Coordinates of C-alpha atoms in Angstrom, one line a residue:
X1022 CA 24.5 28.9 64.4
X1023 CA 24.5 32.7 64.3
X1024 CA 24.3 35.5 61.4
X1025 CA 27.2 37.2 60.2
X1026 CA 28.0 40.3 62.1
X1027 CA 27.5 41.8 58.8
X1028 CA 23.5 40.4 59.3
X1029 CA 23.3 41.1 63.0
X1030 CA 24.4 44.9 62.7
X1031 CA 22.4 45.7 59.6
X1032 CA 19.5 44.1 60.8
X1033 CA 19.8 46.2 64.3
X1034 CA 20.5 49.8 62.4
X1035 CA 17.8 49.6 60.0
X1036 CA 14.4 49.1 62.7
X1037 CA 11.8 50.3 59.8
X1038 CA 12.9 46.5 57.8
X1039 CA 9.6 44.9 57.8
X1040 CA 10.2 41.0 59.3
X1041 CA 9.1 39.5 56.2
X1042 CA 12.7 41.2 54.5
X1043 CA 14.9 40.0 57.3
X1044 CA 14.8 37.0 57.1
X1045 CA 14.7 37.0 53.0
X1046 CA 17.7 38.2 53.9
X1047 CA 18.6 35.6 56.7
X1048 CA 17.9 32.9 54.6
X1049 CA 19.7 33.8 51.1
X1050 CA 23.0 33.2 53.5
X1051 CA 21.5 30.4 55.0
X1052 CA 22.1 30.8 58.5
X1053 CA 19.1 30.1 61.4
X1054 CA 19.3 32.2 64.2
X1055 CA 16.0 32.8 66.5
X1056 CA 15.4 36.6 66.8
X1057 CA 14.6 37.4 69.9
X1058 CA 11.5 40.1 70.7
X1059 CA 9.9 39.3 68.2
X1060 CA 6.6 37.3 68.2
X1061 CA 4.1 39.9 67.6
X1062 CA 6.2 39.8 64.4
X1063 CA 5.9 35.6 63.7
X1064 CA 2.5 36.1 64.7
X1065 CA 1.5 38.8 62.0
X1066 CA 3.5 36.2 59.7
X1067 CA 2.1 33.0 60.5
X1068 CA -1.1 35.1 59.0
X1069 CA 0.1 34.0 55.1
X1070 CA 0.8 31.1 55.9
X1071 CA -2.9 29.9 53.9
X1072 CA -3.3 26.8 51.7
X1073 CA -0.8 25.0 49.0
X1074 CA -0.9 25.2 45.4
X1075 CA -3.2 24.0 43.3
X1076 CA -2.7 21.5 41.1
X1077 CA -3.6 19.9 37.6
X1078 CA -4.9 16.5 38.7
X1079 CA -3.2 15.0 35.9
X1080 CA -0.3 16.5 36.8
X1081 CA 2.8 13.3 36.9
X1082 CA 3.9 14.6 41.1
X1083 CA 4.6 13.9 44.3
X1084 CA 1.7 15.5 46.2
X1085 CA 2.4 17.7 49.1
X1086 CA -0.8 16.8 51.7
X1087 CA -2.0 12.9 53.0
X1088 CA -5.3 14.4 51.8
X1089 CA -4.5 15.8 48.8
X1090 CA -1.7 12.5 48.2
X1091 CA -6.1 9.9 49.2
X1092 CA -7.8 12.3 46.6
X1093 CA -5.2 11.3 44.0
X1094 CA -5.1 7.5 44.8
X1095 CA -9.8 7.7 45.1
X1096 CA -9.2 9.1 41.8
X1097 CA -10.3 7.3 39.0
X1098 CA -7.8 5.1 36.7
X1099 CA -8.0 7.2 33.2
X1100 CA -6.6 3.6 31.3
X1101 CA -7.0 3.8 27.6
X1102 CA -9.1 1.0 26.3
X1103 CA -6.4 -1.5 25.4
X1104 CA -4.8 -1.1 29.0
X1105 CA -2.3 -3.3 30.4
X1106 CA -0.9 -4.3 33.5
X1107 CA 1.9 -6.1 35.3
X1108 CA 2.7 -6.7 38.8
X1109 CA 6.0 -7.0 39.6
X1110 CA 8.1 -7.5 43.1
X1111 CA 12.3 -7.1 43.4
X1112 CA 13.6 -9.0 46.9
X1113 CA 17.3 -9.6 46.6
X1114 CA 19.4 -10.5 49.3
X1115 CA 20.3 -6.8 51.8
X1116 CA 21.9 -4.5 50.3
X1117 CA 22.1 -5.0 47.2
X1118 CA 20.5 -2.5 45.1
X1119 CA 16.7 -3.2 45.0
X1120 CA 14.9 0.9 46.2
X1121 CA 18.1 1.9 43.4
X1122 CA 17.3 0.1 40.8
X1123 CA 13.9 0.8 41.2
X1124 CA 14.1 4.8 41.6
X1125 CA 16.5 3.5 38.2
X1126 CA 13.0 2.2 36.3
X1127 CA 10.6 5.0 37.6
X1128 CA 12.8 7.4 36.5
X1129 CA 11.9 9.2 40.4
X1130 CA 13.8 9.0 43.0
X1131 CA 11.5 8.4 45.6
X1132 CA 13.0 5.6 48.3
X1133 CA 15.5 6.0 50.6
X1134 CA 18.9 4.5 49.2
X1135 CA 22.0 4.6 51.4
X1136 CA 25.1 2.3 51.8
X1137 CA 24.5 0.1 55.0
X1138 CA 21.8 -2.8 54.9
X1139 CA 18.2 -2.9 55.6
X1140 CA 17.6 0.5 55.2
X1141 CA 14.3 -0.6 53.9
X1142 CA 11.8 -1.6 56.4
X1143 CA 8.2 -2.5 54.9
X1144 CA 6.5 -3.0 50.7
X1145 CA 6.3 0.4 49.2
X1146 CA 4.3 0.4 46.5
X1147 CA 5.4 2.6 43.5
X1148 CA 3.7 3.0 40.0
X1149 CA 5.3 4.2 36.7
X1150 CA 2.7 4.3 33.4
X1151 CA 3.2 4.4 30.2
X1152 CA 1.6 4.3 27.0
X1153 CA -1.6 2.3 28.0
X1154 CA 0.7 0.2 30.5
X1155 CA 0.9 0.6 33.6
X1156 CA 3.6 -1.1 35.8
X1157 CA 3.4 -1.9 39.8
X1158 CA 6.5 -2.4 41.1
X1159 CA 6.4 -2.9 45.0
X1160 CA 9.9 -3.4 46.7
X1161 CA 11.4 -5.0 49.5
X1162 CA 13.0 -5.0 52.4
X1163 CA 16.2 -7.2 52.6
X1164 CA 15.6 -10.4 53.0
X1165 CA 16.9 -12.8 55.8
X1166 CA 17.3 -15.8 57.7
X1167 CA 15.2 -17.3 60.0
X1168 CA 18.5 -17.3 61.9
X1169 CA 19.7 -13.6 60.6
X1170 CA 16.3 -12.5 61.4
X1171 CA 16.9 -13.7 65.2
X1172 CA 20.6 -12.6 65.2
X1173 CA 19.9 -8.9 64.5
X1174 CA 17.0 -7.8 66.3
X1175 CA 14.7 -7.4 62.9
X1176 CA 10.8 -7.0 62.9
X1177 CA 9.0 -9.4 62.3
X1178 CA 6.8 -7.3 60.0
X1179 CA 10.4 -6.9 57.6
X1180 CA 10.8 -10.9 57.5
X1181 CA 8.5 -11.3 56.1
X1182 CA 7.5 -8.2 53.9
X1183 CA 9.2 -9.9 50.9
X1184 CA 7.7 -13.0 51.0
X1185 CA 4.4 -11.4 50.8
X1186 CA 5.4 -9.1 47.9
X1187 CA 5.9 -12.2 46.2
X1188 CA 2.6 -13.7 46.6
X1189 CA 0.6 -10.9 44.9
X1190 CA 3.0 -9.9 42.5
X1191 CA 3.1 -11.3 38.2
X1192 CA 6.7 -11.2 37.8
X1193 CA 9.3 -11.3 40.4
X1194 CA 13.2 -10.0 39.9
X1195 CA 16.3 -11.5 41.1
X1196 CA 18.1 -8.5 42.8
X1197 CA 22.4 -10.5 43.1
X1198 CA 25.6 -8.1 43.9
X1199 CA 28.3 -8.9 41.1
X1200 CA 30.0 -7.0 42.9
X1201 CA 30.0 -9.2 45.8
X1202 CA 32.6 -12.4 44.7
X1203 CA 32.2 -14.2 48.3
X1204 CA 28.3 -13.9 47.4
X1205 CA 27.7 -13.8 43.9
X1206 CA 27.5 -17.2 42.1
X1207 CA 25.1 -19.1 44.7
X1208 CA 21.7 -17.7 46.2
X1209 CA 21.4 -17.9 49.3
X1210 CA 18.6 -20.3 50.7
X1211 CA 15.7 -17.6 52.1
X1212 CA 15.6 -16.9 48.4
X1213 CA 16.0 -20.1 47.2
X1214 CA 13.2 -21.6 49.3
X1215 CA 11.0 -18.2 47.9
X1216 CA 11.0 -18.8 44.8
X1217 CA 10.0 -22.5 45.1
X1218 CA 7.1 -21.3 47.1
X1219 CA 5.9 -19.5 44.5
X1220 CA 7.3 -20.7 41.5
X1221 CA 4.2 -21.0 39.5
X1222 CA 5.4 -17.0 39.0
X1223 CA 7.4 -16.2 36.3
X1224 CA 10.8 -15.0 37.2
X1225 CA 13.8 -13.4 36.2
X1226 CA 17.6 -12.8 37.3
X1227 CA 19.2 -9.3 37.9
X1228 CA 22.6 -9.1 38.5
X1229 CA 23.1 -5.6 39.7
X1230 CA 26.5 -2.9 40.3
X1231 CA 28.1 -4.9 37.8
X1232 CA 30.2 -1.3 36.8
X1233 CA 32.5 -3.2 40.0
X1234 CA 33.5 -6.1 38.5
X1235 CA 37.3 -5.6 36.6
X1236 CA 37.1 -9.1 34.9
X1237 CA 33.8 -9.7 33.1
X1238 CA 34.5 -11.9 32.3
X1239 CA 33.5 -13.5 35.4
X1240 CA 29.8 -12.8 35.0
X1241 CA 30.2 -15.9 32.9
X1242 CA 30.7 -18.0 35.6
X1243 CA 27.5 -16.6 38.0
X1244 CA 25.5 -16.8 35.8
X1245 CA 26.2 -20.4 35.3
X1246 CA 25.7 -21.0 38.6
X1247 CA 22.7 -19.2 39.8
X1248 CA 20.6 -20.5 37.0
X1249 CA 21.4 -24.2 37.5
X1250 CA 22.5 -23.8 34.1
X1251 CA 19.5 -23.9 32.6
X1252 CA 17.8 -21.0 30.8
X1253 CA 14.5 -20.5 29.1
X1254 CA 15.5 -20.3 25.4
X1255 CA 19.1 -18.6 25.7
X1256 CA 22.1 -19.9 25.3
X1257 CA 24.0 -19.6 28.7
X1258 CA 28.1 -19.6 28.5
X1259 CA 29.1 -22.6 30.8
X1260 CA 32.8 -22.2 31.9
X1261 CA 33.4 -26.1 32.6
X1262 CA 37.5 -27.7 32.8
X1263 CA 38.5 -25.9 29.8
X1264 CA 38.8 -22.1 30.4
X1265 CA 38.1 -19.9 27.4
X1266 CA 41.3 -17.8 27.6
X1267 CA 43.8 -20.6 27.4
X1268 CA 41.8 -20.1 23.4
X1269 CA 43.9 -17.0 21.5
X1270 CA 41.8 -17.2 19.3
X1271 CA 38.3 -15.6 19.3
X1272 CA 36.9 -18.1 16.9
X1273 CA 38.5 -21.3 19.4
X1274 CA 36.4 -19.6 21.7
X1275 CA 32.8 -19.1 21.2
X1276 CA 32.9 -22.4 19.1
X1277 CA 34.1 -24.3 22.6
X1278 CA 31.6 -22.9 24.4
X1279 CA 29.2 -23.3 21.4
X1280 CA 30.2 -26.8 21.7
X1281 CA 30.2 -27.3 25.5
X1282 CA 26.1 -25.6 25.0
X1283 CA 24.5 -28.0 23.2
X1284 CA 26.0 -30.9 25.0
X1285 CA 24.5 -29.7 28.2
X1286 CA 21.3 -28.8 26.0
X1287 CA 20.9 -31.9 24.9
X1288 CA 21.4 -33.5 28.1
X1289 CA 18.8 -31.9 29.5
X1290 CA 16.4 -31.6 26.4
X1291 CA 14.6 -34.7 27.7
X1292 CA 14.2 -34.2 31.5
X1293 CA 12.9 -30.7 31.2
X1294 CA 9.8 -31.4 29.1
X1295 CA 9.4 -34.9 30.8
X1296 CA 9.2 -33.1 34.2
X1297 CA 6.9 -29.6 32.4
X1298 CA 3.7 -31.3 32.7
X1299 CA 3.6 -32.5 36.7
X1300 CA 5.3 -29.0 37.3
X1301 CA 2.5 -27.1 35.6
X1302 CA -0.5 -29.0 37.1
X1303 CA 1.0 -29.1 41.0
X1304 CA 0.8 -25.3 40.3
X1305 CA -3.2 -25.3 39.1
X1306 CA -3.3 -27.2 42.2
X1307 CA -1.5 -25.3 44.4
X1308 CA -2.8 -22.6 42.9
X1309 CA -6.5 -23.3 43.5
X1310 CA -5.4 -24.5 47.1
X1311 CA -3.6 -21.0 48.0
X1312 CA -8.1 -19.3 47.3
X1313 CA -9.5 -21.8 48.9
X1314 CA -7.6 -21.5 51.8
X1315 CA -7.4 -17.8 51.4
X1316 CA -10.8 -18.4 51.9
X1317 CA -12.7 -16.9 56.0
X1318 CA -8.7 -16.6 56.9
X1319 CA -8.5 -14.1 59.4
X1320 CA -5.8 -11.4 59.6
X1321 CA -2.3 -12.6 61.2
X1322 CA -0.9 -10.2 63.8
X1323 CA 3.4 -10.3 62.5
X1324 CA 4.2 -12.9 64.7
X1325 CA 2.5 -15.3 63.8
X1326 CA 2.6 -14.5 59.5
X1327 CA 6.1 -15.7 60.8
X1328 CA 5.5 -18.1 62.2
X1329 CA 3.7 -19.5 59.7
X1330 CA 6.2 -18.3 57.2
X1331 CA 9.4 -20.1 59.1
X1332 CA 6.6 -23.2 58.6
X1333 CA 6.5 -22.5 54.7
X1334 CA 10.4 -22.5 54.4
X1335 CA 10.7 -25.3 56.5
X1336 CA 8.7 -27.1 54.8
X1337 CA 10.1 -26.9 51.2
X1338 CA 12.1 -30.4 49.5
X1339 CA 15.6 -30.6 50.1
X1340 CA 16.3 -31.3 46.4
X1341 CA 14.5 -27.8 45.3
X1342 CA 17.1 -26.1 47.8
X1343 CA 20.4 -28.1 46.9
X1344 CA 22.2 -25.9 44.5
X1345 CA 23.6 -23.0 44.1
X1346 CA 20.9 -20.8 42.1
X1347 CA 17.4 -21.2 40.8
X1348 CA 16.0 -23.4 37.1
X1349 CA 13.5 -21.6 36.6
X1350 CA 15.0 -18.4 35.5
X1351 CA 13.2 -15.8 32.5
X1352 CA 16.1 -13.8 31.7
X1353 CA 19.2 -12.2 33.1
X1354 CA 19.7 -8.8 32.9
X1355 CA 23.7 -7.2 34.4
X1356 CA 22.8 -4.0 35.6
X1357 CA 24.0 -1.1 36.5
X1358 CA 21.6 1.0 38.6
X1359 CA 24.2 3.1 39.6
X1360 CA 25.5 4.3 36.8
X1361 CA 22.1 3.4 34.9
X1362 CA 23.6 0.7 32.9
X1363 CA 20.8 -1.2 30.2
X1364 CA 17.9 -0.5 33.1
X1365 CA 15.8 0.7 29.4
X1366 CA 15.9 -2.6 28.3
X1367 CA 15.2 -4.2 31.2
X1368 CA 12.2 -1.7 31.8
X1369 CA 11.8 -2.3 28.4
X1370 CA 11.1 -6.5 29.0
X1371 CA 8.7 -5.0 32.2
X1372 CA 6.3 -3.4 29.9
X1373 CA 6.3 -6.5 27.5
X1374 CA 5.7 -8.7 29.8
X1375 CA 2.3 -6.8 31.0
X1376 CA -0.4 -8.7 29.4
X1377 CA -4.6 -6.8 29.6
X1378 CA -6.1 -5.6 32.6
X1379 CA -7.6 -3.0 34.3
X1380 CA -5.6 -0.1 35.8
X1381 CA -5.5 -0.1 39.3
X1382 CA -4.5 3.7 39.8
X1383 CA -4.9 7.0 38.1
X1384 CA -1.2 7.5 35.7
X1385 CA -1.0 10.4 37.5
X1386 CA 0.5 8.5 40.7
X1387 CA 3.7 7.8 41.0
X1388 CA 4.3 6.5 44.6
X1389 CA 1.4 4.8 47.5
X1390 CA 3.0 6.3 50.4
X1391 CA 1.8 9.1 51.7
X1392 CA 4.6 12.2 51.5
X1393 CA 5.5 12.7 55.2
X1394 CA 7.0 9.1 54.9
X1395 CA 8.8 9.6 51.8
X1396 CA 9.9 13.3 54.2
X1397 CA 10.5 10.9 56.9
X1398 CA 12.6 8.4 55.0
X1399 CA 14.6 11.4 53.7
X1400 CA 15.5 12.0 56.9
X1401 CA 16.1 8.2 57.4
X1402 CA 18.5 7.8 54.7
X1403 CA 21.0 10.7 55.4
X1404 CA 21.2 9.6 59.7
X1405 CA 21.9 6.2 57.9
X1406 CA 24.9 7.9 55.5
X1407 CA 26.0 10.1 58.4
X1408 CA 26.0 9.2 61.2
X1409 CA 28.5 6.3 62.2
X1410 CA 26.3 4.0 64.6
X1411 CA 23.5 1.9 63.8
X1412 CA 20.2 4.5 63.6
X1413 CA 17.6 2.1 63.4
X1414 CA 15.4 2.6 66.4
X1415 CA 16.3 6.3 65.7
X1416 CA 12.6 7.1 63.4
X1417 CA 12.1 11.2 62.8
X1418 CA 8.3 12.0 62.7
X1419 CA 6.8 15.0 61.8
X1420 CA 5.8 18.1 63.8
X1421 CA 5.2 20.5 61.8
X1422 CA 4.3 20.5 58.2
X1423 CA 3.3 24.1 56.8
X1424 CA 3.6 26.2 53.5
X1425 CA 4.6 29.0 53.6
X1426 CA 2.9 31.6 50.6
X1427 CA 4.6 34.5 51.5
X1428 CA 8.1 32.7 50.4
X1429 CA 6.4 29.7 47.8
X1430 CA 7.7 27.1 50.6
X1431 CA 7.7 24.2 52.3
X1432 CA 8.5 24.6 55.4
X1433 CA 8.9 21.1 57.9
X1434 CA 9.8 20.1 61.5
X1435 CA 10.2 17.3 62.5
X1436 CA 12.3 15.6 65.4
X1437 CA 14.1 12.7 66.8
X1438 CA 13.9 11.3 70.3
X1439 CA 17.1 9.4 71.2
X1440 CA 17.6 6.5 74.5
X1441 CA 20.3 8.9 76.3
X1442 CA 22.8 12.2 76.3
X1443 CA 24.7 10.1 74.7
X1444 CA 23.5 9.4 71.0
X1445 CA 21.6 12.6 71.2
X1446 CA 25.0 14.2 71.1
X1447 CA 26.3 11.9 68.2
X1448 CA 23.4 12.7 66.1
X1449 CA 23.3 16.1 66.9
X1450 CA 27.2 16.5 65.1
X1451 CA 25.6 15.6 62.1
X1452 CA 22.5 17.5 61.9
X1453 CA 23.9 20.1 59.6
X1454 CA 25.4 17.8 56.8
X1455 CA 22.4 15.9 57.8
X1456 CA 19.6 19.2 57.5
X1457 CA 22.0 20.3 54.1
X1458 CA 21.3 17.2 52.4
X1459 CA 18.1 16.2 53.5
X1460 CA 16.4 19.7 52.1
X1461 CA 18.3 19.2 48.7
X1462 CA 16.3 16.4 48.4
X1463 CA 13.0 17.2 48.9
X1464 CA 13.5 19.6 46.8
X1465 CA 14.0 17.2 44.3
X1466 CA 11.5 15.0 45.4
X1467 CA 8.1 17.7 45.9
X1468 CA 9.8 20.5 42.9
X1469 CA 9.7 23.2 44.7
X1470 CA 11.5 24.6 47.5
X1471 CA 11.7 23.2 50.9
X1472 CA 12.8 24.5 54.6
X1473 CA 13.8 21.7 57.0
X1474 CA 14.5 21.9 60.9
X1475 CA 15.3 19.1 62.8
X1476 CA 15.9 18.6 66.7
X1477 CA 17.6 15.8 68.0
X1478 CA 15.3 15.9 71.7
X1479 CA 16.4 13.0 74.6
X1480 CA 12.7 9.9 75.2
X1481 CA 11.5 11.2 78.3

């Protein structure tokens, strides 16, 4: 993009202007131009590019460099004497709003979010420290059935990560898209199997995207279906043959729903109490078996982990998955992560699940992810949004990462390598929009001015 005529004319007439002054004018005009004959000026300017600014180690923010990130991660946790901790994995089908929900829970925009499915490609740790409690969230890729994994050519690590996260946490949050009327009343078989494999881990149901549901009464049927009409210590309004809107008065509706609940609870109470002892004893045996199997085992390759995961799914009994939902949910939350509705209640509940224990991280840490990876994820997110065709094989890579002391800003240069010129041309069309929106996201992430340059080349 060429500089405006007024700027080029002023640069030509004012030969005494310093290179820094010229660059300030160009940055102010938001022009990305290439000026020739200024090599010695650029070399002189690079002398002022020095170390990154120093911050207090207790300041809660995203780090500027991997070295600073490593220093923070290795800090001894500054926990109080009554420290509590809980690890939570957020799992669910692709594109149900898991990353958006975690961003809301953290009150920081850290994770990439896109309208397209499978934006999250690996497990990511995020930390929320509040008072004496520390929550470690694990954002996971969307859960795929084995046949879907082969059809979409998803890497094995992406397909296995949700189950790995479920095996290492204290609480499972299952997110369902309440707006999707074709899938909202039934948990996918793979999600149900993962819950069965980790049935001793407490789990909660999170209905997301309720801002897109016009008939809120339908959520009662959704909750009843996804919980198999069972929920610990919580009455569920179950709509059977007779529908509540046929009853004119609100009291009549409430009485009808209460009567259905009482009949159902009375019929199920004996069966639940009878099976409770068997489940607990089986769970203790499973925990011991898992710990014993973990001793002395070698690390598996991604393909071997995938084959092991498929075998686990095949060994799940049909009786455990031959339902529309999961019977062991502890609580149900109806939220809108996009509108930030009822997210505070969910956060308070997770905090209440924290138990006495040592913190894993310093209170100033938000995520253990490298700042390089966070920046690449933001560009990847914008590519997913603005490039029309799928860009799963195009990954931006950082070429340059410097602190410009002269302008008090972070200079980032990235490169995207395309398999052919056709894809390169399609991506280049969207580069100005990608750069503009990604720069704004990076400024919000690092809380500093950021200059982003993006190059699109063809693989050699």
